Coordinates of C-alpha atoms in Angstrom, one line a residue:
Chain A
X1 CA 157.5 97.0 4.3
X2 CA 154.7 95.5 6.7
X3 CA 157.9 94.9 9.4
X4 CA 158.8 98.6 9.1
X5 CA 155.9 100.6 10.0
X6 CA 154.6 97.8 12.3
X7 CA 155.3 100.3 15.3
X8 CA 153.4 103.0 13.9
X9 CA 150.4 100.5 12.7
X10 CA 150.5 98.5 16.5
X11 CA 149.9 101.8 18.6
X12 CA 146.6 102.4 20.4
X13 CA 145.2 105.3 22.2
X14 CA 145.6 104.2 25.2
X15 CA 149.4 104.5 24.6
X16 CA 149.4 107.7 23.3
X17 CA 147.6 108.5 26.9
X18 CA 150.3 107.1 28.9
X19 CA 152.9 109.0 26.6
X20 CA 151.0 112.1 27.2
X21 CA 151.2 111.4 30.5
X22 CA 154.6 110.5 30.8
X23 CA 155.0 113.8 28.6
X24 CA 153.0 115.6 31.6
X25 CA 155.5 113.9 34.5
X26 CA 158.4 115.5 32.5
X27 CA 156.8 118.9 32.5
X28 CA 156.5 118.6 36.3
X29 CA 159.2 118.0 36.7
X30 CA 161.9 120.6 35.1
X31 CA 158.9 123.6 35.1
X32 CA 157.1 123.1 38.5
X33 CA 159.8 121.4 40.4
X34 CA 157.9 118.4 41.6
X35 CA 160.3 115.5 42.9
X36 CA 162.5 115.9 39.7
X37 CA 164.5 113.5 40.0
X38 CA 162.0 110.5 40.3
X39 CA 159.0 112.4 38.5
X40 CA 161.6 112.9 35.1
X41 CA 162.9 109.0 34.9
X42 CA 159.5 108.0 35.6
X43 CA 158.0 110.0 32.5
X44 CA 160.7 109.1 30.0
X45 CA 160.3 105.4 31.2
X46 CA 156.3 105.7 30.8
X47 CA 157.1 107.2 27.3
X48 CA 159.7 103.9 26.9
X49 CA 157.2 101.1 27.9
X50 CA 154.0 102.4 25.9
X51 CA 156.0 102.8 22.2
X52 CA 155.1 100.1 20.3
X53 CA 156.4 96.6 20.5
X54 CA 158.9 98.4 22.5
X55 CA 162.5 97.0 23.0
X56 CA 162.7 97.6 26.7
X57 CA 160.2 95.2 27.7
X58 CA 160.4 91.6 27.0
X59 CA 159.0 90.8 23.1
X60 CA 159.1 87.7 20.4
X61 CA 160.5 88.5 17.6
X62 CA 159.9 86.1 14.5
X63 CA 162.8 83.8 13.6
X64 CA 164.4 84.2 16.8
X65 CA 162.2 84.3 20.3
X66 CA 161.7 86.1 23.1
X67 CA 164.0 88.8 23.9
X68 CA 164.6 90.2 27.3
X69 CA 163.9 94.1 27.9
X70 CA 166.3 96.0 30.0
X71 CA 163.3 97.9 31.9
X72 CA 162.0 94.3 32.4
X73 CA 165.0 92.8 33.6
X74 CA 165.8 95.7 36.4
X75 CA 162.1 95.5 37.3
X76 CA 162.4 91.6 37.6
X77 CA 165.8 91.4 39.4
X78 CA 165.9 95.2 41.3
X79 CA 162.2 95.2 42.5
X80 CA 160.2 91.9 41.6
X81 CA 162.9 89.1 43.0
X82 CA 164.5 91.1 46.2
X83 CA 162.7 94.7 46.3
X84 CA 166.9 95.5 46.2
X85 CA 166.6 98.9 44.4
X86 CA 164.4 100.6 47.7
X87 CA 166.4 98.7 50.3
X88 CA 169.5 100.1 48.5
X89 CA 167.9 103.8 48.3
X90 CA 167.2 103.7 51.7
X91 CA 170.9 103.4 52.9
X92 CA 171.7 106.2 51.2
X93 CA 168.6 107.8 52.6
X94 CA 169.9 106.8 56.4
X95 CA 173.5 108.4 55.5
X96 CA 171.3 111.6 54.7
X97 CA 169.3 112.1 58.0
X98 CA 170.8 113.6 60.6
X99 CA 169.1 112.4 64.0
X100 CA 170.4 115.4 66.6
X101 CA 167.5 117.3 66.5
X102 CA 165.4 114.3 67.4
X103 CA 167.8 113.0 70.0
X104 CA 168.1 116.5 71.9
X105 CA 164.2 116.1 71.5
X106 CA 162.9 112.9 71.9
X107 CA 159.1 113.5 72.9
X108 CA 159.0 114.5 69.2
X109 CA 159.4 110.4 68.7
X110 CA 155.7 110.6 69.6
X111 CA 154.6 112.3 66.7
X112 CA 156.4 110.1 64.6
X113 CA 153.6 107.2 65.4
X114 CA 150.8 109.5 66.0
X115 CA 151.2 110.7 61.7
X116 CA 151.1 107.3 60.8
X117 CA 147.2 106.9 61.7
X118 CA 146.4 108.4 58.0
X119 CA 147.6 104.8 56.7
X120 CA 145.2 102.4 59.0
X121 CA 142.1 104.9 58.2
X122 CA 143.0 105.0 54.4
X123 CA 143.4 100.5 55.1
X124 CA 140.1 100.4 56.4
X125 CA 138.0 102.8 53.6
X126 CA 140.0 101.2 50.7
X127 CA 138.6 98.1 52.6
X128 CA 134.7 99.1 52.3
X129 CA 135.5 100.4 48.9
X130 CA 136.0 96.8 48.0
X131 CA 139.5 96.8 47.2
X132 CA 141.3 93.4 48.2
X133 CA 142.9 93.6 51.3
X134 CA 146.5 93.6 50.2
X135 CA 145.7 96.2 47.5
X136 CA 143.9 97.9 50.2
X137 CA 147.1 97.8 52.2
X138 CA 149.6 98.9 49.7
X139 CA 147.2 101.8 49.0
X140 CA 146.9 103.2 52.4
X141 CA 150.5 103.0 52.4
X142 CA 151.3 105.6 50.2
X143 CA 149.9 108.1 54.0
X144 CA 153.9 107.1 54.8
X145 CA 154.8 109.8 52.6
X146 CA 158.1 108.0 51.8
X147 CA 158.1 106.2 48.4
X148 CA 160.8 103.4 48.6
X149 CA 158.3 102.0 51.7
X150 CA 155.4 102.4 49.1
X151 CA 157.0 100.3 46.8
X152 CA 158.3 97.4 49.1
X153 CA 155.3 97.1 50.1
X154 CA 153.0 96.9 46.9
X155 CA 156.0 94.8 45.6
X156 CA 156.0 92.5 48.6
X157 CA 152.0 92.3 48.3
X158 CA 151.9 91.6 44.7
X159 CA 149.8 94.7 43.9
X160 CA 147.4 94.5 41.0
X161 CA 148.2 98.8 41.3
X162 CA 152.0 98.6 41.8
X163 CA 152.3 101.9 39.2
X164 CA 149.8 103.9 40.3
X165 CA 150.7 103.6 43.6
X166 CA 154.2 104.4 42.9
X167 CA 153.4 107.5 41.3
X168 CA 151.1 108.8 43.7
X169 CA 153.4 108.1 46.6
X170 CA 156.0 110.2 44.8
X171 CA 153.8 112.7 43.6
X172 CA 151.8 113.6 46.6
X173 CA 155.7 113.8 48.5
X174 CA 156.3 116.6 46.1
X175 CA 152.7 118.5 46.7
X176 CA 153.4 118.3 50.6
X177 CA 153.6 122.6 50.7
X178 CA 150.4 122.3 49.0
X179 CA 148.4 118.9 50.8
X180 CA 149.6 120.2 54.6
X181 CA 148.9 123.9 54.7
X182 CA 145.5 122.9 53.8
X183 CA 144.9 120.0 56.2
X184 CA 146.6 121.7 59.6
X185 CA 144.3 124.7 58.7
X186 CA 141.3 122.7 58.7
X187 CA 142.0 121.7 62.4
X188 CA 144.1 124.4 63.7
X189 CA 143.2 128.2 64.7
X190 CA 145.2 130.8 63.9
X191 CA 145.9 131.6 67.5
X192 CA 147.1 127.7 67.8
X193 CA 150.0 128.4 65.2
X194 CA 151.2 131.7 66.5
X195 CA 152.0 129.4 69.8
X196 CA 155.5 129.7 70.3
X197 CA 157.7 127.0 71.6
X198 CA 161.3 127.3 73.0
X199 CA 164.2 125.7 71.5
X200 CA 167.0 124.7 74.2
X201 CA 168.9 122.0 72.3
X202 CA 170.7 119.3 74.7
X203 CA 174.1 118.6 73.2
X204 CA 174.2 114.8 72.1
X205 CA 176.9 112.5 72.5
X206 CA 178.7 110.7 69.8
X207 CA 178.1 107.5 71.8
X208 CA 174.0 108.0 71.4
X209 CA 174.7 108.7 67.7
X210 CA 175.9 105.5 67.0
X211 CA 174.2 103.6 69.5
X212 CA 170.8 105.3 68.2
X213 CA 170.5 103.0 65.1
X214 CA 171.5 100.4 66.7
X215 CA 168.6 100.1 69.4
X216 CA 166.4 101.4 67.0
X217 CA 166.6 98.3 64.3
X218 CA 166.4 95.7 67.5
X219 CA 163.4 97.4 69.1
X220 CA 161.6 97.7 65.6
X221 CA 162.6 94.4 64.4
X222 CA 161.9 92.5 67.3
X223 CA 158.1 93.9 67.2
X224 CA 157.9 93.8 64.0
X225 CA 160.1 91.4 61.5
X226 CA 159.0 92.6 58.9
X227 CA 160.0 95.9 59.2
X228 CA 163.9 94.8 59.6
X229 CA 164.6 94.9 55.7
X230 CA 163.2 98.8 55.6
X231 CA 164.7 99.6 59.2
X232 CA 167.9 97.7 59.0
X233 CA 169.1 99.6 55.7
X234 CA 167.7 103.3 56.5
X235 CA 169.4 102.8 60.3
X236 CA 172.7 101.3 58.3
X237 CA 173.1 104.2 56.4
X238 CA 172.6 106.2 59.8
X239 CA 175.3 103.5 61.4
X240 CA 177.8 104.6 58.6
X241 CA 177.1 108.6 59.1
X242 CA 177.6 108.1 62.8
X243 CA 180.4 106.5 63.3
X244 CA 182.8 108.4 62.4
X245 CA 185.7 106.5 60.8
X246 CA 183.8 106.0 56.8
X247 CA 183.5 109.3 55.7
X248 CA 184.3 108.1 52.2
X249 CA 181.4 105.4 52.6
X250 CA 178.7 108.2 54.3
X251 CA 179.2 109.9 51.5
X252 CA 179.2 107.6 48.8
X253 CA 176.1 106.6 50.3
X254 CA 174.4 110.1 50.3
X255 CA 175.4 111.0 47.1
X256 CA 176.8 108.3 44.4
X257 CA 174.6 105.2 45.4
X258 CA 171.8 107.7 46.5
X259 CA 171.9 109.4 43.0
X260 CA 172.1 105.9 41.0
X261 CA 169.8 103.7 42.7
X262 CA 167.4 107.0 42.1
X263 CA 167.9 107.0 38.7
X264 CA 167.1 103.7 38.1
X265 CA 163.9 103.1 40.5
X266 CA 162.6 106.2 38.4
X267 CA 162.6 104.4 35.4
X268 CA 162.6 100.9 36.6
X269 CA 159.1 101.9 38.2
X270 CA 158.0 102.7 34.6
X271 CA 157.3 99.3 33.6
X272 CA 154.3 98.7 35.0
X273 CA 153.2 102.2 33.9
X274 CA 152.1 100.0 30.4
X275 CA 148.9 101.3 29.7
X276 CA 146.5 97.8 30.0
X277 CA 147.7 98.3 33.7
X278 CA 147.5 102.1 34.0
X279 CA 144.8 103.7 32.3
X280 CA 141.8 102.5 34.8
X281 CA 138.9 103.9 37.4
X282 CA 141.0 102.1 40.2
X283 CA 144.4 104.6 39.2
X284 CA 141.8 107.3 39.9
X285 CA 140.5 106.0 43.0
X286 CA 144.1 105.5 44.1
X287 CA 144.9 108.8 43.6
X288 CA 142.2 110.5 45.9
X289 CA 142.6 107.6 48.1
X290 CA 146.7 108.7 48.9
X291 CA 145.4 112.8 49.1
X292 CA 143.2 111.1 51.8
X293 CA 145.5 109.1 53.4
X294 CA 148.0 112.2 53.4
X295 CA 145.6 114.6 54.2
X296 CA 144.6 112.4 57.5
X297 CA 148.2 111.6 58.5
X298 CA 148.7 115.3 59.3
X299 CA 145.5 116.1 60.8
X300 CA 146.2 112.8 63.3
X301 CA 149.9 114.6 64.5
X302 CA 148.0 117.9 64.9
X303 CA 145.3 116.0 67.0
X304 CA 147.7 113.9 68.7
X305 CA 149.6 117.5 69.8
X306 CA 146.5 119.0 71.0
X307 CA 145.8 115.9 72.9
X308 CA 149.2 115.8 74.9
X309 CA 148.5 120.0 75.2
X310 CA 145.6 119.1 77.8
X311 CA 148.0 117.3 79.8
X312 CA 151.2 119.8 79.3
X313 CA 152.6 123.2 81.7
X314 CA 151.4 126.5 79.9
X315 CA 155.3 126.7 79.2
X316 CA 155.5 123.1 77.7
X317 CA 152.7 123.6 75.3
X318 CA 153.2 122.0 72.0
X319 CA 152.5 123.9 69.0
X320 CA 150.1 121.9 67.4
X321 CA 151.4 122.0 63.4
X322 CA 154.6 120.6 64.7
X323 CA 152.4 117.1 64.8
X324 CA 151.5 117.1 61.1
X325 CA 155.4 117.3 60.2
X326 CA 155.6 113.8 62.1
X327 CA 154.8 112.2 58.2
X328 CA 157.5 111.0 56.5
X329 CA 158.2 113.8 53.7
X330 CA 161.4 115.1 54.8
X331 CA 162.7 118.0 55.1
X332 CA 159.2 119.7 53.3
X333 CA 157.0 119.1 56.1
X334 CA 159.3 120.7 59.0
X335 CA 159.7 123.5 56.4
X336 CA 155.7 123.7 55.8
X337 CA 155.2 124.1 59.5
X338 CA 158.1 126.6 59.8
X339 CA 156.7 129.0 56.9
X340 CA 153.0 128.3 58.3
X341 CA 154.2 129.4 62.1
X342 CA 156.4 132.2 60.5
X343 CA 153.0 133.5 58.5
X344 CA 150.7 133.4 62.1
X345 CA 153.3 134.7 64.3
X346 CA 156.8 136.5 62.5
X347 CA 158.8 135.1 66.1
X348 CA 157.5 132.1 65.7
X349 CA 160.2 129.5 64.5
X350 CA 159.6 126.1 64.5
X351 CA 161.8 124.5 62.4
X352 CA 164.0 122.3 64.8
X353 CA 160.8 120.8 66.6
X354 CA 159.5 120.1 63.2
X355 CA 162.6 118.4 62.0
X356 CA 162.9 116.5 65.3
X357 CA 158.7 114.9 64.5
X358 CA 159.9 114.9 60.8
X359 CA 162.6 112.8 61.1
X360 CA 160.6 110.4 64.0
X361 CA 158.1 110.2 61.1
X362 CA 160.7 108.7 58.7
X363 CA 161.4 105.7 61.5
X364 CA 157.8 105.7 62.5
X365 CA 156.7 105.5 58.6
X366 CA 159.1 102.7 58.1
X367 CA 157.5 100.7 61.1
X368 CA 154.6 101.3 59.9
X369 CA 155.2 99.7 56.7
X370 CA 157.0 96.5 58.3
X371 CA 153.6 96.0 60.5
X372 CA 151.5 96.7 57.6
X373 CA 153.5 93.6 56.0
X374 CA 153.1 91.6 59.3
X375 CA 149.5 91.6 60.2
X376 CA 147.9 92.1 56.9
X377 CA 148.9 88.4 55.0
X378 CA 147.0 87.2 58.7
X379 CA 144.0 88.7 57.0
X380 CA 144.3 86.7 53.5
Chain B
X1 CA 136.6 95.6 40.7
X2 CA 133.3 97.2 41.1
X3 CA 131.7 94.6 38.5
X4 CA 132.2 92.4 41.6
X5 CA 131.4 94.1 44.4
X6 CA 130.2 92.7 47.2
X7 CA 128.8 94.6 50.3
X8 CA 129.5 91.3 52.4
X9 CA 132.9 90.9 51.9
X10 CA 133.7 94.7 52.0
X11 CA 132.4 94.8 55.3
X12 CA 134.4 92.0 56.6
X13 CA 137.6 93.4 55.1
X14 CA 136.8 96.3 56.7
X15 CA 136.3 94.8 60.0
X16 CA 139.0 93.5 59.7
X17 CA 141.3 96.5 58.7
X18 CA 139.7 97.9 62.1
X19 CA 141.5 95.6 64.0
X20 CA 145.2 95.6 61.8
X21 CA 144.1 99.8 63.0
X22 CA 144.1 99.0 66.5
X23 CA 146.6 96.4 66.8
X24 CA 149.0 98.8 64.4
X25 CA 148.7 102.1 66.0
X26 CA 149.4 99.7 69.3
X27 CA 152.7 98.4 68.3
X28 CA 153.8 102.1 66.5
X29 CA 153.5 103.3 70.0
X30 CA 154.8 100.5 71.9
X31 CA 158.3 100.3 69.4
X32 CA 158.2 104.7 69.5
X33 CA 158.0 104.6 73.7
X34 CA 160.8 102.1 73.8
X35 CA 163.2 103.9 71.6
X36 CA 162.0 107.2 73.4
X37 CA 162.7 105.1 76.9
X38 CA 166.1 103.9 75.6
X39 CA 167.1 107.5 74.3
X40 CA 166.1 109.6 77.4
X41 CA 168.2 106.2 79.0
X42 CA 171.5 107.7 76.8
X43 CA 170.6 110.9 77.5
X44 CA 170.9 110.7 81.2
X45 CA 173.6 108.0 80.8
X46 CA 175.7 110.7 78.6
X47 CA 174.8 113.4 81.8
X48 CA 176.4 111.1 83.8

């Protein structure tokens, strides 16, 4: 009798939190919209991993062992052993982007880098909070607005606050139209998002298209190593887009494995959303520590536009909101800064520059991520 | 994690985060101007 209502007997409170909680990701998820298809696995797996002597997760049962959890196992050999389920995502990812309005644009490139300062100011005051170093660094990472990255990178760094990081990364991406109207208005007048910018699009050869990926995985892995797992796959996915003879595989990519590799990060990510792990001050901390990373990655573009204004003809000016869509969060950013220049000045369209800094911010964010994993283990 | 605080090592890990700042934003912007350098390259390449 004892074996039978063992599950209901063996559950604590802080379970029934992080059931709750997962309860609470679901709702976000089908009634508000937020990054459903992440933010839904993620709560069903949170509700999975806190039940009871649950059978996804690894357990001993008497008279035979330990068993082996499926949720366990994916996390083990998808995430723990070879960090294969982001690498994976981001091909598909790669196959999605379409890099024209970038390449017609390149000084946009600039505000790629200039969003990713968010990330080493986050570094440094997760530093003097006392967080370790390589929990400081996977924190500050979650500025790259671009999840899979997040994840490598806690993973990589053996993370005491893989989970909470993983959900913040992925719920802050879906609270961009919220996060980045508030921080560009902080620094911006109203006058400075009614500036309009012309659009004259330079047509774009085939031959840059594929040659595009190409150059960019040798420049970024030569600087940076580390960064050629997270480049090498997103720019693959590009390679397969561009090229022209594997429609079947671009689309595969941007659909099938996209969709299935999503799926099962969601859920996979759950694991280490048990509640021993979850439910502390530090998952707080985290949180306000990514709003602040986030928060400073698009101030940085906007101040990094304003800069390059003081050096640019009156009809060259830069429109300084373009800057904060050089974070990763693509395509909401370029469509935060088109509504917010549409609201300030009803000519005033922006989208193409934004989507040309938005999509520099998904290579910069990437790079980013590979030199975080480069210079930080000096530090250990 | 705040049971053990300490100021002294705080400080030095963020001392040293100052320089992974500098030495970061330094290579973002060294790999961003090459790719920009190689793409206005195509760019007049593909004028050509």
């Amino acid at each position: 009798m004892d074996v039978l209502i063992s599950g209901i007997t063996s559950i604590t409170l802080p379970q029934v939190i992080m059931m709750l909680l997962g309860g609470l990701l679901i709702y976000l998820a089908i009634k508000k919209d937020m990054e459903p298809s992440l933010l839904l696995p993620m709560g069903f797996g949170a509700i999975l991993v806190n039940l009871p002597l649950s059978g996804v997760l690894n357990q001993v049962m008497p008279g035979i062992g330990e068993t082996t959890g499926i949720i366990a196992w994916i996390y083990s050999v998808g995430i723990e052993a070879s960090e294969a389920l982001p690498l994976f995502l981001f091909i598909g990812i790669g196959a999605m982007i379409d890099f024209g309005p970038l390449l017609s644009n390149p000084r946009m490139l600039l505000f790629g880098a200039a969003a990713q300062f968010g990330i080493f100011l986050t570094f440094s005051v997760a530093s003097l909070m006392g967080f370790e170093l390589k929990d400081a660094a996977s924190i500050a990472i979650i500025g790259a607005a671009d999840g899979p990255t997040a994840i490598l990178v806690a993973n990589i760094f053996k993370s005491n606050y893989f989970s909470a990081i993983a959900v913040a990364a992925y719920s802050y991406m879906a609270l961009v139209p919220i996060i980045q109207p508030f921080a560009i208005k902080l620094v911006t007048t109203k006058k400075e998002r009614a500036m309009e910018m012309e659009y004259n699009p330079k047509g774009v050869s085939r031959t840059t298209r594929i040659l595009f990926p190409i150059i960019v995985t040798i420049v970024a892995g030569l600087a940076a190593p580390a960064s050629v797992a997270l480049v090498g796959f997103l720019m693959f996915g590009n390679l397969i887009r561009e090229c022209g003879k594997l429609e079947t595989l671009s689309k595969t990519a941007q659909n099938v494995l996209a969709n299935l590799v999503t799926l099962f990060l969601g859920i996979t990510i759950a694991f280490k959303m048990q509640a021993a792990d979850f439910l502390t001050l530090e998952t707080l901390l985290i949180m306000l520590l990514g709003l602040f990373a986030f928060v400073f990655d698009s101030i940085s573009g906007v101040m990094f536009a304003k800069f390059l204004n003081l050096f640019l003809k009156e009809k060259n000016k830069i429109n300084p909101m373009v800057g904060a869509a050089g974070i990763s969060a693509f395509p909401m950013s370029a469509r935060v800064v088109q509504k917010m220049g549409l609201e300030a000045n009803d000519q005033n369209h922006l989208l193409m520059h934004a989507v040309g800094a938005n999509v520099a911010g998904q290579i910069a964010s990437v790079v980013a991520g590979g030199i975080i994993l480069a210079l930080v283990p000096i530090l250990f | 994690m705040f049971a053990e605080y300490s100021w002294s090592t705080a400080y030095l890990n963020f001392l040293s985060s100052l320089k992974v700042m500098g030495l970061g934003m330094l290579t973002i912007f060294l790999v961003i101007g090459i790719i920009y350098g190689a793409v206005s390259l195509l760019a007049v390449l593909d004028k050509k």
